[in-house]
XYZ file of C-alpha atoms in Angstrom:
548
model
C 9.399 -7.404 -12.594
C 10.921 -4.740 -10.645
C 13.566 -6.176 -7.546
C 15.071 -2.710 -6.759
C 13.178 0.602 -7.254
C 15.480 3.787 -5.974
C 14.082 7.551 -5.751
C 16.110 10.282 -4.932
C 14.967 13.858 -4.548
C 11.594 13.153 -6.055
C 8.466 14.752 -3.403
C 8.588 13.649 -0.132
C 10.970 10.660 -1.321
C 14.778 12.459 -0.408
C 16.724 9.176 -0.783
C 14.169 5.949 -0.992
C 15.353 2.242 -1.796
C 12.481 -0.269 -2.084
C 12.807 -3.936 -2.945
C 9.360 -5.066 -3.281
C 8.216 -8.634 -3.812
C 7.619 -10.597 -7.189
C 3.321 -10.340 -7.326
C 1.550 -8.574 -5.657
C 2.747 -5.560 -3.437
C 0.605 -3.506 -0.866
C 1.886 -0.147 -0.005
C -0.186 1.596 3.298
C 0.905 4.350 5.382
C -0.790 7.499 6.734
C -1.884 10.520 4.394
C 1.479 12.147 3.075
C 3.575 8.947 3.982
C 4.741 8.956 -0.059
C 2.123 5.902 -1.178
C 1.143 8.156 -4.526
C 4.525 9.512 -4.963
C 6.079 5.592 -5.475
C 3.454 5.008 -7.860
C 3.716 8.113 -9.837
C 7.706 7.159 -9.240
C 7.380 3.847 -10.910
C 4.953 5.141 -13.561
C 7.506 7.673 -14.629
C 10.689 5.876 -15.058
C 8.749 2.875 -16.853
C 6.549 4.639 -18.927
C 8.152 7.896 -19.793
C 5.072 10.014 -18.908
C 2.488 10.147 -16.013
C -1.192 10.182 -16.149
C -0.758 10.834 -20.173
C 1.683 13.738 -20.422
C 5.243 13.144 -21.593
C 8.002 13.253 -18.670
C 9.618 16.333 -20.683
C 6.757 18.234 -20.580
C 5.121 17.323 -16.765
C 8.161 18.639 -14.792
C 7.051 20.973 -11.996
C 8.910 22.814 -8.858
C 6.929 21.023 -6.751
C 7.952 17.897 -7.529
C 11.685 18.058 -6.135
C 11.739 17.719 -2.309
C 11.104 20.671 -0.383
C 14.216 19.787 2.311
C 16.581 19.455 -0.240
C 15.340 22.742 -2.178
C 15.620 25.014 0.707
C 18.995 24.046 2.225
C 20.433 24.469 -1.248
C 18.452 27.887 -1.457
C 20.191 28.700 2.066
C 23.640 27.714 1.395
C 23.450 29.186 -1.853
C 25.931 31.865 -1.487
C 27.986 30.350 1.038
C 31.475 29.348 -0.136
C 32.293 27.038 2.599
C 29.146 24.386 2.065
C 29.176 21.829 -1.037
C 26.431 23.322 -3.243
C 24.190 20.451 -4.356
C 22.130 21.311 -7.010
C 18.328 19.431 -6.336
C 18.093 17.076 -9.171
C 15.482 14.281 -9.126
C 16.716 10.605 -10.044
C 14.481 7.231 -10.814
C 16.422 3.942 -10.965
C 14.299 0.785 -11.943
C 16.395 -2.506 -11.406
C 14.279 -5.662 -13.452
C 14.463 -9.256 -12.134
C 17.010 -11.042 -14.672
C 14.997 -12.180 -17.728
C 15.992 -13.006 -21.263
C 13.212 -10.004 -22.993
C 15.214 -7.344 -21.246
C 18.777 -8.009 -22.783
C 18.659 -4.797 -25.003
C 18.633 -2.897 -21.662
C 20.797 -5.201 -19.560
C 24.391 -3.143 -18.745
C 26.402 -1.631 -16.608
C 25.506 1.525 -16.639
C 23.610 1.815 -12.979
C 23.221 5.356 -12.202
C 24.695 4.611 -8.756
C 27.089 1.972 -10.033
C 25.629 -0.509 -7.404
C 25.013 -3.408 -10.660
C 27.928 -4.203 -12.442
C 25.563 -5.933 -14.875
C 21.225 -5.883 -14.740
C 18.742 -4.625 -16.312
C 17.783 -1.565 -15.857
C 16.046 1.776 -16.831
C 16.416 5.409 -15.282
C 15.063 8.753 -15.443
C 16.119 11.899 -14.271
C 15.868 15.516 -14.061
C 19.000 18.047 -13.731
C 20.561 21.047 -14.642
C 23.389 20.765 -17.853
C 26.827 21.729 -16.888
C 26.555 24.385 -19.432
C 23.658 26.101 -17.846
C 24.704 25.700 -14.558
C 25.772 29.313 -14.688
C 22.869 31.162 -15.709
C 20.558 28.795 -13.599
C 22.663 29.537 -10.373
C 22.279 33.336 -11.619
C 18.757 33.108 -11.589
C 18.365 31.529 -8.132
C 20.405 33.888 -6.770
C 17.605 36.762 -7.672
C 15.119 34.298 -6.730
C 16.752 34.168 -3.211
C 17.318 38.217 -2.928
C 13.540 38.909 -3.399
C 13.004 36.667 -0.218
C 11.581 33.921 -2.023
C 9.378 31.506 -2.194
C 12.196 29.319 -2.992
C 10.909 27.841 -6.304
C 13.660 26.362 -8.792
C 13.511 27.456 -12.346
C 12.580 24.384 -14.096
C 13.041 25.561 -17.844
C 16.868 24.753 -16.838
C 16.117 21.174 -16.288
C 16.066 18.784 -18.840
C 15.157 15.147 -18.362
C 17.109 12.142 -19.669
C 15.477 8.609 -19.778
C 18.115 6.048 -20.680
C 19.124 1.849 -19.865
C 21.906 0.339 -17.986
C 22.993 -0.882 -21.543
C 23.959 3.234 -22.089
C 21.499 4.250 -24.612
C 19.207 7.372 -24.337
C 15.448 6.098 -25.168
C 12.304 8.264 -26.339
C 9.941 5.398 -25.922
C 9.468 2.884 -23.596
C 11.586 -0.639 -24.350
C 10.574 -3.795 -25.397
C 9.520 -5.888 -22.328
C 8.664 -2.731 -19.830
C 5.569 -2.849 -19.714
C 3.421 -0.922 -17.344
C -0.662 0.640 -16.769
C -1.991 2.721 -14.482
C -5.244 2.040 -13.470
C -7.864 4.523 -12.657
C -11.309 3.656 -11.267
C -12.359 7.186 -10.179
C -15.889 7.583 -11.248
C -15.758 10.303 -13.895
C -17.868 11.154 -17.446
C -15.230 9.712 -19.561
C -12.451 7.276 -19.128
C -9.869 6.585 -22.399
C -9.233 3.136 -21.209
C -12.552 2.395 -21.043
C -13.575 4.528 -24.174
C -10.262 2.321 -26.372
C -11.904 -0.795 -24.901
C -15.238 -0.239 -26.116
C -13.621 0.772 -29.430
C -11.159 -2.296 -29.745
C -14.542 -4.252 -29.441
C -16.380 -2.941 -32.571
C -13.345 -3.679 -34.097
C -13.050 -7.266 -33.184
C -17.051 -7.817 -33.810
C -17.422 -6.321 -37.151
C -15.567 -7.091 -40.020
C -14.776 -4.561 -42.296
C -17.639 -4.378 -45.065
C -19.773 -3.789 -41.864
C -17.569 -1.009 -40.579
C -17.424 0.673 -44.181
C -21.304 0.343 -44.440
C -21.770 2.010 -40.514
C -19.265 4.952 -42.255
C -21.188 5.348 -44.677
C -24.451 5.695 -43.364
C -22.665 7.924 -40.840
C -21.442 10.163 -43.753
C -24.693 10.327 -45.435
C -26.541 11.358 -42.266
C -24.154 14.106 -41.424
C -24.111 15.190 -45.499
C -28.232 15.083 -45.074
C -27.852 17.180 -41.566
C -25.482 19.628 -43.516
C -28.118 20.359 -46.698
C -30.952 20.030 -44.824
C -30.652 21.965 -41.034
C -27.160 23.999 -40.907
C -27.062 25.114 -44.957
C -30.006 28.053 -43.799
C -28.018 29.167 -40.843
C -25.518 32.349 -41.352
C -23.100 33.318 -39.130
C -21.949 36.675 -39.529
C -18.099 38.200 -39.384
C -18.112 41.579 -39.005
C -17.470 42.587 -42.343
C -15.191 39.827 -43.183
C -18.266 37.608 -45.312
C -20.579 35.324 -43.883
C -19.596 32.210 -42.298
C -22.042 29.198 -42.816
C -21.820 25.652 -39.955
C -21.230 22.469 -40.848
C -20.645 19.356 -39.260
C -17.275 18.773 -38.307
C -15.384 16.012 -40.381
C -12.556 15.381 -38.583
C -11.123 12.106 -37.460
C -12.047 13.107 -33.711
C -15.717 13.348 -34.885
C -15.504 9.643 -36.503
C -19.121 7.432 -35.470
C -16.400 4.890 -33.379
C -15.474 7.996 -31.026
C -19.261 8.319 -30.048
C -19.262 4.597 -28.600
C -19.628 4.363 -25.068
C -19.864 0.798 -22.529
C -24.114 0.979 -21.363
C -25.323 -1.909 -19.153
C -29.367 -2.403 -19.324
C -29.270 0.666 -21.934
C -27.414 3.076 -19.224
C -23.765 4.238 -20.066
C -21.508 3.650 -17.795
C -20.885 7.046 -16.484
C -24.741 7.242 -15.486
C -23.881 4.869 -13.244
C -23.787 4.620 -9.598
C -19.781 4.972 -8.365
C -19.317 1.856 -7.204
C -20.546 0.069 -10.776
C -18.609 2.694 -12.630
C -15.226 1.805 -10.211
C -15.413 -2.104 -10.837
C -16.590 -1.790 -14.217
C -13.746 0.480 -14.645
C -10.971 -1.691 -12.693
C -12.312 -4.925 -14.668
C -12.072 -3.315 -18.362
C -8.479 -2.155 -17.320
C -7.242 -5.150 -16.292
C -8.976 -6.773 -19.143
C -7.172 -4.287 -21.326
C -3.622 -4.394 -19.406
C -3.474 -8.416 -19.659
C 0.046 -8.410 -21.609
C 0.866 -5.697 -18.860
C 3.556 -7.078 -16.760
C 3.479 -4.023 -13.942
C -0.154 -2.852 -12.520
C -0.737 0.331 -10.496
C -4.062 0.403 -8.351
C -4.654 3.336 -5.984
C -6.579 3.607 -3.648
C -9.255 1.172 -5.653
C -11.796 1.217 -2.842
C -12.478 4.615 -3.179
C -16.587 5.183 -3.702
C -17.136 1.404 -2.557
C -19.335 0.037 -0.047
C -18.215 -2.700 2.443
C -20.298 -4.932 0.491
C -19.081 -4.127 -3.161
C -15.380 -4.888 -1.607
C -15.295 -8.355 -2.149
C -16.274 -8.139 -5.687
C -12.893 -5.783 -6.059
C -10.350 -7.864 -4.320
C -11.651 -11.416 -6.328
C -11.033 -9.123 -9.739
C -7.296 -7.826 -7.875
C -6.475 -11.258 -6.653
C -7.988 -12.678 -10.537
C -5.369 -10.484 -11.901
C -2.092 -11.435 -10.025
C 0.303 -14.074 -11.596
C 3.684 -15.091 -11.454
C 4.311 -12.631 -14.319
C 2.814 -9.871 -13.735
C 3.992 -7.120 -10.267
C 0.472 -5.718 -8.703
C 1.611 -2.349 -6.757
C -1.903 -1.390 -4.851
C -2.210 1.565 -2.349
C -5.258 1.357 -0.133
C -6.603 3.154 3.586
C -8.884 -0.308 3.370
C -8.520 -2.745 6.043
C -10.611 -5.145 4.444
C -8.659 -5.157 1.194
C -5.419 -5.765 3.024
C -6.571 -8.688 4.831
C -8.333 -10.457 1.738
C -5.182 -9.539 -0.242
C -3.145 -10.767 2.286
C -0.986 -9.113 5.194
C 2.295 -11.045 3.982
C 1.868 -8.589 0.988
C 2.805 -5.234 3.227
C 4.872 -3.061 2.910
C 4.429 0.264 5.659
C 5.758 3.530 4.377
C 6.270 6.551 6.452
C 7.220 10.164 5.778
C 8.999 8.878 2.732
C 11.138 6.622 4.726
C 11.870 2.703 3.037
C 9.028 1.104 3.593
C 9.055 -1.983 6.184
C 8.558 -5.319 4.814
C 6.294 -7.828 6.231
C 8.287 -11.362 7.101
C 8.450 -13.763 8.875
C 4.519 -13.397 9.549
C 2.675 -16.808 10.272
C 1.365 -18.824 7.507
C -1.896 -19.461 9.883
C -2.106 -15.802 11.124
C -2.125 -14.453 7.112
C -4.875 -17.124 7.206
C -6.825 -16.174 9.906
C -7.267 -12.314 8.577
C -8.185 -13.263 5.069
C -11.217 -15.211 6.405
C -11.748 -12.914 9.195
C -10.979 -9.267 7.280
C -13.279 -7.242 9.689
C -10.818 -6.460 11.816
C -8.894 -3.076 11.372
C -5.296 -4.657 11.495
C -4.592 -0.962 9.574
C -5.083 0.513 12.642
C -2.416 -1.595 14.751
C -0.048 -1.114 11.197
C -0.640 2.654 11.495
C -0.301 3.717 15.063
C 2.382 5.168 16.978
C 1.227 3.737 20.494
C -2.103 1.432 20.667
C -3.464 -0.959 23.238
C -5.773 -4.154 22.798
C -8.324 -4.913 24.409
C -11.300 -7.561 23.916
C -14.216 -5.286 23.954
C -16.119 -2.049 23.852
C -16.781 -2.069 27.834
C -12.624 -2.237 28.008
C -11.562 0.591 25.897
C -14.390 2.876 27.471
C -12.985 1.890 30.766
C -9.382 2.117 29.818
C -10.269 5.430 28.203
C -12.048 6.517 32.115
C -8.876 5.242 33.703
C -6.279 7.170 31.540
C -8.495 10.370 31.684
C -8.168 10.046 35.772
C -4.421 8.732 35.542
C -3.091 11.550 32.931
C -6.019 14.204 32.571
C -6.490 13.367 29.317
C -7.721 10.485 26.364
C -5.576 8.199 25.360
C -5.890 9.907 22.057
C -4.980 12.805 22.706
C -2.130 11.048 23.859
C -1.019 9.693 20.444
C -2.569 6.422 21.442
C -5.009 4.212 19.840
C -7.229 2.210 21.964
C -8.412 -0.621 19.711
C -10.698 -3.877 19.983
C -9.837 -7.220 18.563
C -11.866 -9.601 20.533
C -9.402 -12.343 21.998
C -7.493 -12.049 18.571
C -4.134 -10.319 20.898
C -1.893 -12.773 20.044
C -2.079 -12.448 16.105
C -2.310 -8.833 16.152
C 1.259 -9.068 18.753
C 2.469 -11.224 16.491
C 1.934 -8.597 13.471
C 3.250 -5.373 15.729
C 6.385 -7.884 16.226
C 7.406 -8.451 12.770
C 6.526 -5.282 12.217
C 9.254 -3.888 14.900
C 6.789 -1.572 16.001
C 6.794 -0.490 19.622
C 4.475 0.614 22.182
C 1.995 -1.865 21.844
C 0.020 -3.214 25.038
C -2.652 -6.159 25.119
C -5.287 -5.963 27.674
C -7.552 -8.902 28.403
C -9.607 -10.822 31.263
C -8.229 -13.901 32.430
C -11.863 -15.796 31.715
C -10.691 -18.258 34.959
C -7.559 -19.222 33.996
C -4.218 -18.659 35.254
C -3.042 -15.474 33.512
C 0.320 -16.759 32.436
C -1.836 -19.202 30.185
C -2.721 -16.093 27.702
C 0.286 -14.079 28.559
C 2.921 -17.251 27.269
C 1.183 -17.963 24.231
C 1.840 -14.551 23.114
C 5.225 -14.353 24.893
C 7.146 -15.036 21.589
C 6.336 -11.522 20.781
C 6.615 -9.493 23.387
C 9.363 -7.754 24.412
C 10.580 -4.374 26.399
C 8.238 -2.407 24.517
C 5.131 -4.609 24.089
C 3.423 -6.250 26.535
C 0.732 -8.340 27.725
C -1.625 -7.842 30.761
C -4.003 -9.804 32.404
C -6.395 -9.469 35.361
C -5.652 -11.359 38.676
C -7.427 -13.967 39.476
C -8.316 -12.837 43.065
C -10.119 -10.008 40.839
C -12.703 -11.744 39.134
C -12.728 -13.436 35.780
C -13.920 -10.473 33.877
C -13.973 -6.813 33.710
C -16.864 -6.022 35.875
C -15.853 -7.739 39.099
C -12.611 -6.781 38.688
C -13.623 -3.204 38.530
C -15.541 -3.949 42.028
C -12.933 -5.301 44.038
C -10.762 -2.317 43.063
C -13.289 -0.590 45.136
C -14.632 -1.864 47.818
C -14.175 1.020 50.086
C -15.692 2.798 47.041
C -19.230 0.777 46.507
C -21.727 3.382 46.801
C -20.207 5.921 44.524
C -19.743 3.330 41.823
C -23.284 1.451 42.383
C -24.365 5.660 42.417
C -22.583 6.152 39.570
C -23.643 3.326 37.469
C -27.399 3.829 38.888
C -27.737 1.590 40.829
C -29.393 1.916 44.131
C -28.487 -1.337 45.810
C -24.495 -1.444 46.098
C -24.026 -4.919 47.563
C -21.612 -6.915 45.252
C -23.897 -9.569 43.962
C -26.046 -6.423 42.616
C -23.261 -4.916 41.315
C -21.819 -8.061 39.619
C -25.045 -9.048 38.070
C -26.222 -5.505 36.999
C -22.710 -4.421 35.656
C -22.502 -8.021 33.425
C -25.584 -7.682 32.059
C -25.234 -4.358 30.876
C -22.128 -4.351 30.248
C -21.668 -1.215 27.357
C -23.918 0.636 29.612
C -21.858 0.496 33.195
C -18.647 1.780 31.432
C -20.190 4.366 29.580
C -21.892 5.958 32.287
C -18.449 5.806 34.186
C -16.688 7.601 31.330
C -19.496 10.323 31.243
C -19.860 10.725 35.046
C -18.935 14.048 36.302
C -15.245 13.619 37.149
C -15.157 14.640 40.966
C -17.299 12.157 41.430
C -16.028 9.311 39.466
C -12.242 9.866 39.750
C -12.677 8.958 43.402
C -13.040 5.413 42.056
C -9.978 3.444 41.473
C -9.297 1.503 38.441
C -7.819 -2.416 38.463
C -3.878 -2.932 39.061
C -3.824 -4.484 35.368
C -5.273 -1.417 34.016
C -2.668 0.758 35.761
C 0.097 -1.412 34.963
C -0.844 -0.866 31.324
C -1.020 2.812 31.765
C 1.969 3.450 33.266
C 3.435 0.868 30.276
C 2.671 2.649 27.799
C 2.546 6.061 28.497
C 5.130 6.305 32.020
C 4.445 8.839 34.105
C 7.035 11.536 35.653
C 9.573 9.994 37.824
C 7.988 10.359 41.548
C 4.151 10.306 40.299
C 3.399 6.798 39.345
C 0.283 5.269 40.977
C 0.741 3.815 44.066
C-alpha cells in the first residue's frame, strides 16, 4: 500500500505530498481541485502507462503545470534568475512489506528515505540536450508564444529506490483502474467474458467451436465473397475474403448479455455496476483500486447497490482511492475516509472525527455533508422557512444573496452539532449554525456544540422572550411593523394570535412570500437579533454600518 505519494510539477499538482490511509481513501474537492490528476498520478508511477498507453509515449505539454511553465518561459533570458527547467516527478513510497524487497533502497528521489520501498517516474530534459532544447524555447518565446515546451526533448525514466531503471511494472505493485462509463465496448469487461469461456470449456470443446468457426467462414468465402470482384485500376482484380487474423478469432466476438441483451444495450446505470462489479471481480489480486467518479449515470436509488460492491471490495490488503461529487457515497463509505483537496493544495485529512458522528451519516446519508466540506462560508439552519428567511434578511442587510456572497445557506434539520463538529476537524472557517431555541434556554444547544466552535464558527439561537420558533420570533421583531408583514404575508387580520397561527401553519409559504415581496415594501420589516447577529458574523459589515 502506498504511505507517501509526492507529485511535483505534474497539472495543477506544483509540489503535492499526500499520505493517505491504509483502505479505503476518498478524495472530494470542487471541479479543477486536482481529484483526476492524483489518480492519473498514482496510475502512472505504478503502472507505467495511463488509460492503456505507455508513459513514453502519453507525454503531453499540457501535462506540466502551467505556473511553473510560464515563469520559466519569462525568466528565460534573464541571467540574474535560477532557470528551472519544468520537469514532472512521481514518487510512490510502499508501506514496509517483505514482496517489495527487490525495490526497497535508498535511492528516494528527494533523499527523504534512507531505506523504503519505493518506485518513481519522471519526465526531464538530458543534460546533453539541454542546449538545443533551451534553443528552441527561446524561438518559441520570440514568436510571442503560446508558451508550449517541446516535449520530444523529454524523456521519461521509471526506476526503484533499490537504483534500477524498470520497463515493466515490479513484482508486488499492483494496480487497476476502473472505468464504469457506459460505453459500446469495455476491454476489462470484454477479457472477463473471455477468461470465462476459457475456464468453462476445456479444450476439445474450444478446438471443436474453432473449427466450426473455420468451416463457416471457409463456406462464407466459396459460397458469398468468391463471385464478388473488386477492381484496381489496372493493377488486377482484387477478390474479399474473410479476414483470418487473430483479432477476428470466434472468442473476440463474445460479449456479457443479461436476459439475451449485451451489456452495452443496456440502460447506464446496469452497464456502470455491471461494469464496476466485473472489474473488481477481475482486479481481486489487485492490491491498489482507482474509482472515479463511480456514480456517474446512477440514480439515488441504484447508489446503494454501488457502495455495498465498493465497501465488498475493501480489505486490509488492498488501498481503494475513490473520487466522487456524491454525498451519499461519502457518507455510506464513511466521512473518516476524507481527504479535501483544493487547487492542488495537500489534501486535508479527516481525524479526530467522532466514532458516533461517522455513525450517524452512514445511516442517515441524505444529508449533503459535501456541501459543508466544499464551501468557503455556509450557515445552518433547521429548515426551508429559515434559509428563505435568512436569504430575505441578508438581501435587506447587504443588497444581495448570500450566494452571491460566496455563502452557502444549507439545511440539516437539528443535525448542527455533527455537521460543527465536521467543519471543526476540518479547520474550516466561516461556518454559522442557526436554530430555534424549541423552549429551552439557548445555552442548552449552544454548549453542546461549544467544543467546536471557535472565533470563526459560531452558534446562534433565538431568545426566549422571542418565541420558541421562527415565526413568532419574526413577529416580535415587528411589532411596530404588523400590518405590513400580516399585508405582506396575506393576511388581512394582523393581530398576533392570527399571525402566529397563520405563519406556523404555513410555514414554507410565509417566508417565501417575504422573500418575493417587492422590496420597498418588505425591507421596512426588521429581521430577529439572532438573524442579524449571524449576518454580521459571517459576512461583517463596513466599520460604522453594522445594524443597530
Amino acid at each position: 500500500m502506498i504511505r507517501e505519494l509526492r507529485v511535483s510539477g505534474f497539472r495543477i499538482l506544483k509540489n503535492f505530498v499526500w499520505k493517505p490511509k491504509e483502505g479505503l481513501n476518498i478524495l472530494v474537492g470542487a471541479n479543477a481541485a486536482g481529484k483526476s490528476t492524483v489518480l492519473d498520478a498514482i496510475e502512472l508511477v505504478t503502472r507505467g502507462s495511463i488509460r492503456g498507453q505507455s508513459s513514453r509515449r502519453s507525454l503531453s505539454p499540457d501535462w506540466f503545470n502551467k505556473n511553473m511553465v510560464d515563469t520559466f518561459f519569462r525568466e528565460l533570458d534573464d541571467p540574474l534568475k535560477n532557470r528551472n527547467v519544468p520537469k514532472i516527478q512521481i514518487v510512490a513510497v510502499f508501506c514496509e512489506d517483505q514482496r517489495l524487497a527487490r525495490i526497497t533502497g535508498a535511492n528516494d528521489p528527494d533523499g527523504k528515505f534512507e531505506s523504503a520501498p519505493g518506485i518513481y517516474l519522471t519526465y526531464t530534459v538530458p543534460p546533453e540536450l539541454l542546449p538545443q532544447f533551451l534553443e528552441e524555447c527561446r524561438s518559441i518565446k520570440e514568436i510571442g508564444g503560446p508558451f508550449i515546451l517541446p516535449t520530444d526533448f523529454y524523456v521519461c525514466s521509471w526506476g526503484v529506490f533499490q537504483g534500477n531503471q524498470i520497463v515493466r511494472r515490479p513484482d508486488g505493485v499492483s494496480c487497476t483502474r476502473i472505468d464504469t462509463v457506459p460505453e459500446s465496448r469495455s476491454r476489462a469487461v470484454d477479457a472477463y467474458a473471455k477468461s470465462y469461456v476459457s475456464e468453462e470449456l476445456d479444450d476439445d470443446k474450444m478446438h471443436e467451436v474453432s473449427s466450426q468457426f473455420r468451416r463457416i467462414s471457409a463456406q462464407v468465402d466459396r459460397d458469398i465473397l468468391s463471385g464478388i470482384a473488386v477492381n484496381c485500376s489496372g493493377r488486377g482484380d482484387l477478390g474479399l475474403q474473410m479476414d483470418r487474423s487473430p483479432r477476428t478469432d470466434w472468442t473476440n466476438s463474445i460479449v456479457l448479455h443479461r436476459s439475451g441483451l449485451p451489456l452495452y444495450a443496456l440502460g447506464s446505470a446496469e452497464q456502470t455496476l455491471t461494469k464496476c462489479a466485473v472489474s473488481l471481480e477481475n482486479a481481486s489480486s489487485e492490491s491498489i483500486l482507482l474509482l472515479e467518479e463511480p456514480e456517474s449515470h446512477l440514480s439515488y436509488s441504484w447508489l446503494n447497490d454501488l457502495v455495498k460492491i465498493i465497501a465488498g471490495a475493501a480489505s486490509k490488503d488492498r488501498q481503494i482511492f475513490v473520487t466522487t461529487h456524491s454525498p451519499f457515497v461519502l457518507n455510506r463509505l464513511g466521512l473518516d475516509n476524507l481527504s479535501l483537496m483544493a487547487e492542488g493544495n495537500n489534501p486535508s485529512k479527516i481525524s479526530n472525527l467522532s466514532e458516533d458522528t461517522v455513525r450517524y451519516f452512514k445511516r442517515l446519508s441524505g444529508y449533503d455533508t459535501l456541501r459543508i466540506v466544499l464551501a468557503n462560508k455556509a450557515v445552518l439552519v433547521e429548515g426551508p422557512t429559515d434559509e428563505l428567511v435568512f436569504d430575505w434578511a441578508f438581501r435587506k442587510e447587504r443588497g444581495k444573496l448570500p450566494h452571491e456572497a460566496g455563502i452557502d445557506v444549507i439545511e440539516c434539520g437539528t443535525s448542527h452539532k455533527r455537521l460543527l463538529e465536521l467543519a471543526a476537524v476540518l479547520r474550516k472557517s466561516g461556518i454559522v449554525a442557526l436554530r430555534d431555541n424549541d423552549g429551552e434556554n439557548p445555552d442548552r444547544w449552544i454548549a453542546s456544540a461549544k467544543p467546536y466552535l471557535s472565533n470563526d464558527r459560531e452558534f446562534f439561537c433565538g431568545m426566549p422572550e422571542g418565541g420558541d420558533t421562527i415565526e413568532p420570533q419574526m413577529i416580535s421583531a415587528n411589532t411596530d411593523h404588523l400590518q405590513t408583514l400580516a399585508s405582506i404575508v396575506r393576511q388581512r387580520d394582523k393581530s398576533t394570535d392570527n399571525l402566529v397561527g397563520f405563519m406556523t401553519k404555513h410555514k414554507t409559504e410565509w417566508a417565501l412570500r417575504l422573500l418575493e415581496a417587492q422590496r420597498s415594501d418588505s425591507e421596512v420589516l426588521s429581521a430577529p437579533s439572532y438573524i442579524l447577529k449571524a449576518i454580521n458574523f459571517i459576512d461583517p459589515a463596513p466599520e460604522g454600518t453594522e445594524h443597530e
